[in-house]
């Protein structure tokens, strides 16, 4: 009989072990649903509508500073001392369009200076005070615009021509950064 009790005891232990293994092997699982969204910002379109031009300058032999004051909108160049004659020319114009509200912070060329070079003589003059003579610059902390309207940014500056400046076409280019806030 002892043998049979032993078998019964072994069967009981094996059954208990199997029950424990079954409990350990089972686990609870649950499913959840999560919404995922991605918003693609509407594109902004930046266009240089008008290039900046200081026009044709009949320069005073003593030199002069020519200014395009576009701080209040489009402007034409003028002699600061009234001694040179300027014909034609205009402020630069950037148009920004978007379908949503936006604010622009305009950052002009590094150090606010652009070199303009006459290619034949190699002489240079400098466009400066760009942020002072332009609208929408960093000096006013940004320009807000309503959805569906174009933002017009007029760009100006001043160029000082020294006495004896060579005749020719002085040119250069500048980078204007538009930060959207």
mmCIF file of C-alpha atoms in Angstrom, residues 8-158:
data_model
loop_
_atom_site.group_PDB
_atom_site.id
_atom_site.type_symbol
_atom_site.label_atom_id
_atom_site.label_comp_id
_atom_site.label_asym_id
_atom_site.label_seq_id
_atom_site.Cartn_x
_atom_site.Cartn_y
_atom_site.Cartn_z
ATOM 1 C CA UNK A 8 -0.958 9.289 -5.210
ATOM 2 C CA UNK A 9 1.310 11.809 -3.514
ATOM 3 C CA UNK A 10 3.453 12.169 -6.670
ATOM 4 C CA UNK A 11 0.364 12.650 -8.803
ATOM 5 C CA UNK A 12 -0.889 15.311 -6.435
ATOM 6 C CA UNK A 13 2.466 17.169 -6.532
ATOM 7 C CA UNK A 14 2.701 16.948 -10.308
ATOM 8 C CA UNK A 15 -0.879 18.233 -10.655
ATOM 9 C CA UNK A 16 -0.167 21.070 -8.275
ATOM 10 C CA UNK A 17 3.001 21.988 -10.213
ATOM 11 C CA UNK A 18 1.085 21.949 -13.497
ATOM 12 C CA UNK A 19 -1.568 24.223 -12.037
ATOM 13 C CA UNK A 20 1.105 26.663 -10.854
ATOM 14 C CA UNK A 21 2.780 26.599 -14.267
ATOM 15 C CA UNK A 22 -0.539 27.269 -15.959
ATOM 16 C CA UNK A 23 -1.160 30.236 -13.689
ATOM 17 C CA UNK A 24 2.337 31.582 -14.272
ATOM 18 C CA UNK A 25 2.085 31.138 -18.037
ATOM 19 C CA UNK A 26 -1.239 32.922 -18.334
ATOM 20 C CA UNK A 27 -1.269 36.692 -18.476
ATOM 21 C CA UNK A 28 -3.823 39.370 -19.025
ATOM 22 C CA UNK A 29 -3.770 41.501 -22.160
ATOM 23 C CA UNK A 30 -5.787 44.510 -23.140
ATOM 24 C CA UNK A 31 -6.083 46.645 -26.227
ATOM 25 C CA UNK A 32 -6.342 50.432 -26.307
ATOM 26 C CA UNK A 33 -6.986 52.792 -29.170
ATOM 27 C CA UNK A 34 -4.935 55.987 -29.556
ATOM 28 C CA UNK A 35 -5.661 58.802 -31.992
ATOM 29 C CA UNK A 36 -2.659 60.123 -33.907
ATOM 30 C CA UNK A 37 -2.647 63.481 -35.680
ATOM 31 C CA UNK A 38 -0.109 65.411 -37.708
ATOM 32 C CA UNK A 39 -0.712 68.968 -38.770
ATOM 33 C CA UNK A 40 1.156 70.162 -41.827
ATOM 34 C CA UNK A 41 1.550 73.928 -41.678
ATOM 35 C CA UNK A 42 0.340 75.729 -44.759
ATOM 36 C CA UNK A 43 3.106 76.873 -46.983
ATOM 37 C CA UNK A 44 4.148 80.461 -47.100
ATOM 38 C CA UNK A 45 5.155 81.911 -50.423
ATOM 39 C CA UNK A 46 7.940 84.486 -50.465
ATOM 40 C CA UNK A 47 8.555 86.426 -53.652
ATOM 41 C CA UNK A 48 10.937 89.245 -54.460
ATOM 42 C CA UNK A 49 8.419 91.378 -56.311
ATOM 43 C CA UNK A 50 10.747 94.322 -57.012
ATOM 44 C CA UNK A 51 14.552 94.433 -56.886
ATOM 45 C CA UNK A 52 16.067 97.425 -55.069
ATOM 46 C CA UNK A 53 17.539 100.023 -57.403
ATOM 47 C CA UNK A 54 19.224 103.311 -56.620
ATOM 48 C CA UNK A 55 18.497 104.434 -60.187
ATOM 49 C CA UNK A 56 20.808 106.592 -62.251
ATOM 50 C CA UNK A 57 22.819 109.036 -60.147
ATOM 51 C CA UNK A 58 24.389 112.231 -61.463
ATOM 52 C CA UNK A 59 26.780 112.311 -58.536
ATOM 53 C CA UNK A 60 28.039 115.519 -57.014
ATOM 54 C CA UNK A 61 31.849 115.555 -57.559
ATOM 55 C CA UNK A 62 32.257 115.953 -53.791
ATOM 56 C CA UNK A 63 30.366 112.705 -53.127
ATOM 57 C CA UNK A 64 26.958 112.200 -51.568
ATOM 58 C CA UNK A 65 24.779 109.771 -49.647
ATOM 59 C CA UNK A 66 21.790 108.398 -51.528
ATOM 60 C CA UNK A 67 18.930 107.087 -49.370
ATOM 61 C CA UNK A 68 15.891 104.944 -50.093
ATOM 62 C CA UNK A 69 13.689 105.419 -47.023
ATOM 63 C CA UNK A 70 11.177 102.573 -47.287
ATOM 64 C CA UNK A 71 10.401 102.462 -43.560
ATOM 65 C CA UNK A 72 6.815 103.502 -44.337
ATOM 66 C CA UNK A 73 6.400 101.638 -47.623
ATOM 67 C CA UNK A 74 7.630 101.884 -51.187
ATOM 68 C CA UNK A 75 10.023 104.754 -51.826
ATOM 69 C CA UNK A 76 12.344 106.251 -54.424
ATOM 70 C CA UNK A 77 15.993 107.191 -53.861
ATOM 71 C CA UNK A 78 16.967 110.721 -52.933
ATOM 72 C CA UNK A 79 20.166 112.629 -52.299
ATOM 73 C CA UNK A 80 20.603 113.262 -48.580
ATOM 74 C CA UNK A 81 22.242 116.620 -49.256
ATOM 75 C CA UNK A 82 20.164 117.465 -52.297
ATOM 76 C CA UNK A 83 23.305 117.985 -54.364
ATOM 77 C CA UNK A 84 23.174 114.887 -56.606
ATOM 78 C CA UNK A 85 20.402 114.216 -59.107
ATOM 79 C CA UNK A 86 18.756 110.780 -58.911
ATOM 80 C CA UNK A 87 16.581 109.513 -61.751
ATOM 81 C CA UNK A 88 14.455 106.397 -61.389
ATOM 82 C CA UNK A 89 15.043 103.648 -58.875
ATOM 83 C CA UNK A 90 12.862 102.218 -56.165
ATOM 84 C CA UNK A 91 12.885 100.335 -52.899
ATOM 85 C CA UNK A 92 12.938 96.566 -52.970
ATOM 86 C CA UNK A 93 9.680 94.739 -52.342
ATOM 87 C CA UNK A 94 9.106 91.265 -50.885
ATOM 88 C CA UNK A 95 5.619 89.752 -50.959
ATOM 89 C CA UNK A 96 4.716 86.993 -48.491
ATOM 90 C CA UNK A 97 1.414 85.141 -48.902
ATOM 91 C CA UNK A 98 -0.208 82.509 -46.660
ATOM 92 C CA UNK A 99 -3.625 81.064 -45.976
ATOM 93 C CA UNK A 100 -3.282 81.365 -42.171
ATOM 94 C CA UNK A 101 -2.387 84.092 -39.703
ATOM 95 C CA UNK A 102 1.338 84.613 -39.310
ATOM 96 C CA UNK A 103 3.877 87.007 -37.860
ATOM 97 C CA UNK A 104 7.154 87.780 -39.602
ATOM 98 C CA UNK A 105 10.375 88.869 -37.992
ATOM 99 C CA UNK A 106 12.656 90.200 -40.748
ATOM 100 C CA UNK A 107 16.411 89.910 -40.304
ATOM 101 C CA UNK A 108 18.532 91.830 -42.798
ATOM 102 C CA UNK A 109 22.059 91.080 -43.982
ATOM 103 C CA UNK A 110 24.683 90.316 -41.328
ATOM 104 C CA UNK A 111 26.057 93.539 -39.813
ATOM 105 C CA UNK A 112 23.396 95.383 -41.807
ATOM 106 C CA UNK A 113 25.931 96.078 -44.582
ATOM 107 C CA UNK A 114 26.112 94.908 -48.211
ATOM 108 C CA UNK A 115 29.096 95.525 -50.480
ATOM 109 C CA UNK A 116 28.284 96.914 -53.936
ATOM 110 C CA UNK A 117 31.117 96.589 -56.450
ATOM 111 C CA UNK A 118 31.751 98.266 -59.795
ATOM 112 C CA UNK A 119 33.236 95.431 -61.899
ATOM 113 C CA UNK A 120 35.484 97.459 -64.248
ATOM 114 C CA UNK A 121 37.307 99.530 -61.635
ATOM 115 C CA UNK A 122 36.783 97.102 -58.748
ATOM 116 C CA UNK A 123 35.704 100.038 -56.542
ATOM 117 C CA UNK A 124 33.190 99.319 -53.802
ATOM 118 C CA UNK A 125 30.576 101.265 -51.880
ATOM 119 C CA UNK A 126 28.372 99.917 -49.109
ATOM 120 C CA UNK A 127 24.631 99.663 -48.685
ATOM 121 C CA UNK A 128 23.954 100.139 -44.984
ATOM 122 C CA UNK A 129 21.238 101.135 -42.489
ATOM 123 C CA UNK A 130 19.011 98.539 -44.145
ATOM 124 C CA UNK A 131 16.871 97.877 -41.072
ATOM 125 C CA UNK A 132 16.554 101.602 -40.352
ATOM 126 C CA UNK A 133 15.226 102.359 -43.844
ATOM 127 C CA UNK A 134 13.077 99.234 -44.307
ATOM 128 C CA UNK A 135 9.745 98.196 -42.902
ATOM 129 C CA UNK A 136 9.003 94.986 -41.080
ATOM 130 C CA UNK A 137 12.449 94.688 -39.559
ATOM 131 C CA UNK A 138 13.602 93.321 -36.246
ATOM 132 C CA UNK A 139 13.398 96.783 -34.730
ATOM 133 C CA UNK A 140 9.633 96.452 -34.294
ATOM 134 C CA UNK A 141 9.618 92.839 -33.061
ATOM 135 C CA UNK A 142 7.666 91.294 -35.909
ATOM 136 C CA UNK A 143 4.819 92.104 -38.233
ATOM 137 C CA UNK A 144 1.480 90.243 -37.808
ATOM 138 C CA UNK A 145 -0.640 89.457 -40.857
ATOM 139 C CA UNK A 146 -4.146 88.093 -41.233
ATOM 140 C CA UNK A 147 -4.955 84.926 -43.133
ATOM 141 C CA UNK A 148 -5.400 85.371 -46.850
ATOM 142 C CA UNK A 149 -3.651 88.741 -46.993
ATOM 143 C CA UNK A 150 -0.257 89.405 -48.503
ATOM 144 C CA UNK A 151 2.480 90.899 -46.395
ATOM 145 C CA UNK A 152 4.452 93.564 -48.256
ATOM 146 C CA UNK A 153 7.936 94.278 -46.964
ATOM 147 C CA UNK A 154 9.613 97.329 -48.496
ATOM 148 C CA UNK A 155 13.416 97.296 -48.328
ATOM 149 C CA UNK A 156 15.573 100.394 -48.356
ATOM 150 C CA UNK A 157 18.953 101.617 -47.173
ATOM 151 C CA UNK A 158 21.631 104.185 -47.805
#
